[in-house]
Amino acid sequence: MDIIEDLNPAQREAVEAIEGPVLVVAGPGSGKTRVITQRIAYLIKVVGISPHRILAVTFTNKAAREMKNRVHAMLDRGAEGLTLGTFHAICARILRQEAGHLGISSRFVIYDENDQASLITRSLKDLAIDPKQYPPRSILSMISAAKAELIGSDEFVSGNYFEEVAKRVYERYQQLLAESNALDFDDLLMRTVILFRDHPEVLAKYQSRYLHIMIDEFQDTNFAQYKLANQLAEKYRNICVVGDPDQSIYSWRSADLRNILNFERDYPDARVIMLEQNYRSTQTILKAASQVISPNEQRKEKKLWTDNDEGELITIVEAFNEQE
């Protein structure tokens, strides 16, 4: 019980809600990272779930390291076997283990953004397309967006000439990746979803392993990540997602706010828990932030509050640009 004794009622509810789908709407400064780490510790130490059967997903390597350190500190290294990392890291691990099913080598290399841009430039050159007229970064962005929607080069539909060029580059780009035994970051997600779709026996193995699944920053998942989460959670349905539509900032990276807004549609029996107590900000800042975000139409209504002081008044500064 020492794991949950310092939590507020809503946080405690989120930690103890371990059966079935759970949506935790965590306002800013409400201690969501603490809730996730203590939920993992609660499952292992109190409920008796093997760490091997828990999957926890975060969005950055830094967040994953921090969460892993917290869990190990709470359990005195009793979390060995826990799968905790980013979507990309977890997918890379799965693909290396199951590469044979996709006809790729388990020793594939992973291309970063600079590698990708260079390969797009080479693809343009191979196709005798002017990179000044069709900027590599723009083409790469279009390809990345397609992969986030699980659209392969053969399924890419062009509606104008720029998109027709992008389709041709996409096809050549994938050929060059294959020749180099390489995957890009978007491939890690897309290929894992395809692996699970086309090889149900592989999916069944991972579904049986992961009895509990937790996903942080759910408002910033794209379609591929959402599909992957649903595939893995289909057997036991013990999926807990944590996020806040008001804090979605990665639409430019194909994050789809509808994922968190539609969670209750896809899981009609989901338990919704609101973390509304803010520990970080003054009352003045909290009131102002709530007023600023309130006109947004795509959001889940919540009433943030704090026991902190009123704080200093807000100063409004009009500047010519961000440097000024």
Coordinates of C-alpha atoms in Angstrom, one line a residue:
M1 CA 0.0 0.0 0.0
D2 CA 3.0 2.3 0.3
I3 CA 2.9 2.6 -3.5
I4 CA -0.4 4.4 -3.5
E5 CA -0.6 6.1 -0.1
D6 CA 0.9 9.5 -1.3
L7 CA -1.5 9.7 -4.3
N8 CA -4.6 11.9 -4.5
P9 CA -8.0 10.1 -5.0
A10 CA -8.0 10.5 -8.8
Q11 CA -4.4 9.3 -9.1
R12 CA -5.1 6.4 -6.8
E13 CA -8.1 5.4 -8.9
A14 CA -6.0 5.5 -12.1
V15 CA -3.3 3.2 -10.5
E16 CA -5.9 0.7 -9.1
A17 CA -8.0 0.5 -12.3
I18 CA -6.2 -2.5 -13.8
E19 CA -9.1 -4.4 -15.5
G20 CA -10.2 -3.5 -19.0
P21 CA -9.7 -0.3 -21.0
V22 CA -8.9 2.9 -19.1
L23 CA -8.6 6.4 -20.4
V24 CA -6.7 8.8 -18.0
V25 CA -7.2 12.4 -19.1
A26 CA -4.2 14.1 -17.4
G27 CA -4.2 17.8 -17.2
P28 CA -0.8 19.7 -17.2
G29 CA 1.2 19.3 -14.0
S30 CA -1.2 16.7 -12.7
G31 CA 1.4 14.0 -12.0
K32 CA 0.7 11.7 -14.9
T33 CA 4.3 10.3 -15.1
R34 CA 4.0 9.5 -11.4
V35 CA 0.7 7.7 -12.0
I36 CA 2.2 5.6 -14.8
T37 CA 5.3 4.5 -12.9
Q38 CA 3.3 3.8 -9.7
R39 CA 0.7 1.9 -11.8
I40 CA 3.6 -0.3 -13.1
A41 CA 4.9 -0.8 -9.6
Y42 CA 1.4 -1.6 -8.3
L43 CA 0.8 -4.2 -11.0
I44 CA 4.1 -5.9 -10.1
K45 CA 4.4 -5.5 -6.4
V46 CA 0.7 -5.6 -5.3
V47 CA -1.2 -7.5 -8.0
G48 CA 1.7 -9.9 -8.6
I49 CA 1.9 -9.5 -12.4
S50 CA 5.2 -10.5 -13.9
P51 CA 7.2 -7.6 -15.4
H52 CA 7.6 -9.7 -18.5
R53 CA 3.9 -9.3 -19.2
I54 CA 3.8 -5.5 -19.0
L55 CA 4.3 -3.2 -21.9
A56 CA 4.7 0.6 -21.3
V57 CA 5.2 3.0 -24.1
T58 CA 6.5 6.6 -23.9
F59 CA 7.3 9.1 -26.7
T60 CA 10.9 10.0 -26.0
N61 CA 14.0 8.0 -25.0
K62 CA 14.5 10.5 -22.2
A63 CA 11.1 9.9 -20.8
A64 CA 11.6 6.1 -21.1
R65 CA 14.9 6.3 -19.2
E66 CA 13.3 8.5 -16.5
M67 CA 10.4 6.2 -16.1
K68 CA 12.5 3.0 -16.0
N69 CA 14.8 4.6 -13.3
R70 CA 11.8 5.5 -11.2
V71 CA 10.2 2.0 -11.5
H72 CA 13.5 0.3 -10.6
A73 CA 14.0 2.6 -7.6
M74 CA 10.5 1.8 -6.3
L75 CA 10.9 -2.0 -6.8
D76 CA 14.6 -2.3 -5.9
R77 CA 15.5 -3.6 -9.3
G78 CA 12.5 -5.9 -9.2
A79 CA 11.2 -4.9 -12.7
E80 CA 13.6 -7.0 -14.9
G81 CA 11.9 -8.1 -18.0
L82 CA 9.6 -5.1 -18.2
T83 CA 9.1 -3.8 -21.8
L84 CA 9.4 0.0 -21.5
G85 CA 10.4 2.3 -24.3
T86 CA 9.3 4.3 -27.3
F87 CA 7.1 3.0 -30.0
H88 CA 10.0 3.0 -32.4
A89 CA 12.4 1.2 -30.1
I90 CA 9.9 -1.5 -29.2
C91 CA 9.0 -2.0 -32.9
A92 CA 12.7 -2.3 -33.8
R93 CA 13.1 -5.0 -31.2
I94 CA 10.1 -6.9 -32.5
L95 CA 11.2 -6.6 -36.1
R96 CA 14.7 -7.9 -35.4
Q97 CA 13.2 -10.9 -33.7
E98 CA 10.6 -11.6 -36.4
A99 CA 12.5 -10.3 -39.5
G100 CA 12.3 -13.6 -41.3
H101 CA 8.5 -13.3 -41.6
L102 CA 9.0 -10.1 -43.6
G103 CA 11.8 -11.2 -45.8
I104 CA 14.3 -8.8 -44.3
S105 CA 17.6 -9.3 -42.5
S106 CA 17.5 -9.0 -38.7
R107 CA 20.7 -6.9 -39.0
F108 CA 18.9 -4.0 -40.8
V109 CA 20.1 -0.5 -40.2
I110 CA 17.8 2.3 -39.2
Y111 CA 18.0 5.6 -41.2
D112 CA 17.7 8.9 -39.4
E113 CA 16.3 12.1 -40.9
N114 CA 19.6 13.0 -42.5
D115 CA 20.0 9.5 -44.0
Q116 CA 16.5 9.7 -45.3
A117 CA 17.0 13.2 -46.9
S118 CA 20.1 11.9 -48.6
L119 CA 18.3 8.9 -50.0
I120 CA 15.4 11.1 -51.2
T121 CA 18.0 13.3 -53.0
R122 CA 19.5 10.2 -54.6
S123 CA 16.0 8.9 -55.6
L124 CA 15.3 12.3 -57.3
K125 CA 18.6 12.1 -59.2
D126 CA 18.0 8.5 -60.3
L127 CA 14.6 9.6 -61.7
A128 CA 16.1 12.8 -63.3
I129 CA 13.8 15.0 -61.2
D130 CA 15.0 18.5 -60.3
P131 CA 15.4 18.8 -56.5
K132 CA 15.0 22.5 -56.7
Q133 CA 11.6 22.2 -58.2
Y134 CA 10.7 19.2 -55.9
P135 CA 12.5 19.8 -52.5
P136 CA 13.6 16.6 -50.9
R137 CA 12.3 17.6 -47.5
S138 CA 8.8 18.2 -48.9
I139 CA 8.8 14.9 -50.7
L140 CA 10.0 13.1 -47.5
S141 CA 7.3 14.8 -45.5
M142 CA 4.7 13.5 -47.9
I143 CA 6.1 9.9 -47.8
S144 CA 6.3 10.0 -44.0
A145 CA 2.7 11.1 -43.7
A146 CA 1.7 8.3 -46.1
K147 CA 3.5 5.7 -43.9
A148 CA 1.9 7.1 -40.8
E149 CA -1.5 6.3 -42.4
L150 CA -0.1 2.8 -43.4
I151 CA -0.1 3.7 -47.1
G152 CA 2.6 1.9 -49.0
S153 CA 4.2 3.2 -52.3
D154 CA 1.9 0.9 -54.4
E155 CA -1.2 2.2 -52.6
F156 CA -0.2 5.9 -52.7
V157 CA -2.8 7.7 -54.8
S158 CA -1.8 11.0 -56.4
G159 CA -4.3 13.8 -57.0
N160 CA -1.9 16.2 -58.7
Y161 CA 1.4 16.3 -60.5
F162 CA 3.5 17.0 -57.3
E163 CA 1.9 13.9 -55.7
E164 CA 2.6 11.9 -58.9
V165 CA 6.3 12.8 -58.5
A166 CA 6.1 11.9 -54.8
K167 CA 4.7 8.5 -55.7
R168 CA 7.5 7.8 -58.1
V169 CA 10.1 8.9 -55.6
Y170 CA 8.5 6.9 -52.9
E171 CA 8.8 3.7 -55.0
R172 CA 12.5 4.4 -55.8
Y173 CA 13.2 5.4 -52.2
Q174 CA 11.8 2.1 -50.9
Q175 CA 13.9 0.2 -53.5
L176 CA 17.0 1.9 -52.3
L177 CA 16.2 1.2 -48.6
A178 CA 15.8 -2.5 -49.4
E179 CA 19.1 -2.5 -51.3
S180 CA 20.8 -1.0 -48.3
N181 CA 19.1 -3.4 -45.9
A182 CA 17.7 -0.3 -44.1
L183 CA 14.4 0.9 -42.6
D184 CA 13.5 4.4 -41.7
F185 CA 11.7 5.4 -38.5
D186 CA 8.2 5.3 -40.2
D187 CA 9.0 1.8 -41.5
L188 CA 9.5 0.5 -38.0
L189 CA 5.9 1.2 -37.1
M190 CA 4.4 0.4 -40.5
R191 CA 6.3 -2.9 -40.9
T192 CA 5.3 -4.0 -37.4
V193 CA 1.6 -3.4 -38.1
I194 CA 1.9 -5.3 -41.4
L195 CA 3.8 -8.1 -39.6
F196 CA 0.9 -8.5 -37.1
R197 CA -1.7 -8.2 -39.9
D198 CA -0.2 -10.8 -42.2
H199 CA 1.1 -13.2 -39.6
P200 CA -1.6 -13.7 -37.0
E201 CA 0.5 -16.4 -35.2
V202 CA 3.2 -13.8 -34.5
L203 CA 0.6 -11.3 -33.3
A204 CA -0.9 -14.0 -31.0
K205 CA 2.5 -14.6 -29.4
Y206 CA 2.8 -10.9 -28.4
Q207 CA -0.9 -10.6 -27.5
S208 CA -0.5 -13.5 -25.1
R209 CA 2.7 -12.1 -23.6
Y210 CA 1.4 -8.6 -22.8
L211 CA -1.4 -8.8 -20.3
H212 CA -1.2 -5.1 -19.5
I213 CA -0.4 -2.3 -21.9
M214 CA 0.1 1.4 -21.0
I215 CA 0.7 4.3 -23.4
D216 CA 1.7 7.8 -22.4
E217 CA 1.1 11.0 -24.4
F218 CA -1.7 9.2 -26.3
Q219 CA -2.9 12.5 -27.8
D220 CA 0.3 12.5 -29.9
T221 CA -0.1 9.0 -31.5
N222 CA -0.5 8.7 -35.2
F223 CA -2.8 6.2 -37.0
A224 CA 0.0 3.5 -37.3
Q225 CA 0.7 3.7 -33.5
Y226 CA -3.0 3.6 -32.7
K227 CA -3.5 0.6 -34.9
L228 CA -0.5 -1.1 -33.3
A229 CA -1.8 -0.5 -29.8
N230 CA -5.2 -1.9 -30.7
Q231 CA -3.6 -5.0 -32.3
L232 CA -1.6 -5.8 -29.1
A233 CA -4.5 -5.1 -26.7
E234 CA -7.1 -7.1 -28.6
K235 CA -6.8 -10.3 -26.5
Y236 CA -6.9 -9.1 -22.9
R237 CA -8.1 -5.5 -23.5
N238 CA -6.2 -4.3 -20.4
I239 CA -5.0 -1.1 -22.1
C240 CA -4.5 2.1 -20.2
V241 CA -3.8 5.3 -22.2
V242 CA -2.8 8.6 -20.7
G243 CA -3.1 11.9 -22.4
D244 CA -4.8 15.2 -22.8
P245 CA -6.3 16.6 -26.1
D246 CA -5.4 20.1 -24.9
Q247 CA -1.7 19.3 -25.0
S248 CA -1.5 17.8 -28.5
I249 CA 1.4 19.5 -30.4
Y250 CA 2.6 17.0 -33.0
S251 CA 0.1 17.3 -35.8
W252 CA 3.0 18.2 -38.1
R253 CA 4.4 14.8 -37.3
S254 CA 1.0 13.1 -38.3
A255 CA -0.2 12.9 -34.7
D256 CA -4.0 12.4 -34.8
L257 CA -6.0 14.0 -32.0
R258 CA -8.9 11.8 -32.9
N259 CA -7.2 8.8 -31.4
I260 CA -7.7 10.0 -27.8
L261 CA -11.1 11.5 -28.6
N262 CA -12.3 8.2 -30.2
F263 CA -10.9 5.9 -27.6
E264 CA -14.3 5.7 -25.9
R265 CA -15.9 4.9 -29.2
D266 CA -13.5 2.0 -29.8
Y267 CA -13.7 0.9 -26.2
P268 CA -17.3 1.7 -25.1
D269 CA -16.7 0.0 -21.7
A270 CA -13.6 2.2 -21.1
R271 CA -13.3 3.8 -17.6
V272 CA -12.5 7.5 -17.8
I273 CA -10.5 9.1 -15.0
M274 CA -9.8 12.8 -14.9
L275 CA -6.6 14.1 -13.3
E276 CA -7.5 17.7 -12.7
Q277 CA -5.4 18.8 -9.7
N278 CA -2.4 20.8 -10.9
Y279 CA 0.8 20.7 -8.8
R280 CA 3.0 22.9 -11.0
S281 CA 1.3 26.3 -11.6
T282 CA -0.1 29.2 -9.7
Q283 CA -3.8 29.8 -9.7
T284 CA -3.4 32.8 -12.0
I285 CA -1.6 30.8 -14.7
L286 CA -4.1 28.0 -14.4
K287 CA -7.1 30.2 -14.9
A288 CA -5.5 32.0 -17.8
A289 CA -4.5 28.7 -19.5
S290 CA -8.0 27.3 -19.0
Q291 CA -9.5 30.4 -20.6
V292 CA -7.1 30.3 -23.6
I293 CA -7.8 26.6 -24.4
S294 CA -11.6 26.7 -23.7
P295 CA -12.7 27.8 -27.3
N296 CA -11.1 24.6 -28.8
E297 CA -13.9 22.4 -30.1
Q298 CA -12.0 19.1 -30.2
R299 CA -11.3 18.5 -26.5
K300 CA -12.5 16.8 -23.4
E301 CA -13.9 19.2 -20.8
K302 CA -12.1 19.2 -17.5
K303 CA -11.9 21.6 -14.5
L304 CA -8.3 22.2 -13.5
W305 CA -7.6 23.4 -10.0
T306 CA -4.7 23.9 -7.7
D307 CA -3.9 24.4 -4.0
N308 CA -1.0 26.7 -5.0
D309 CA -0.9 30.4 -4.3
E310 CA -2.6 33.0 -6.5
G311 CA 0.8 34.0 -7.9
E312 CA 1.9 37.1 -9.8
L313 CA -0.2 38.8 -12.4
I314 CA 0.4 37.8 -16.0
T315 CA 2.4 40.3 -18.2
I316 CA 1.3 40.6 -21.8
V317 CA 4.2 41.5 -24.2
E318 CA 3.7 42.3 -27.9
A319 CA 6.8 41.5 -29.9
F320 CA 7.8 41.6 -33.6
N321 CA 9.1 38.0 -33.6
E322 CA 10.2 35.2 -31.2
Q323 CA 13.8 36.5 -30.8
E324 CA 12.5 39.9 -29.7

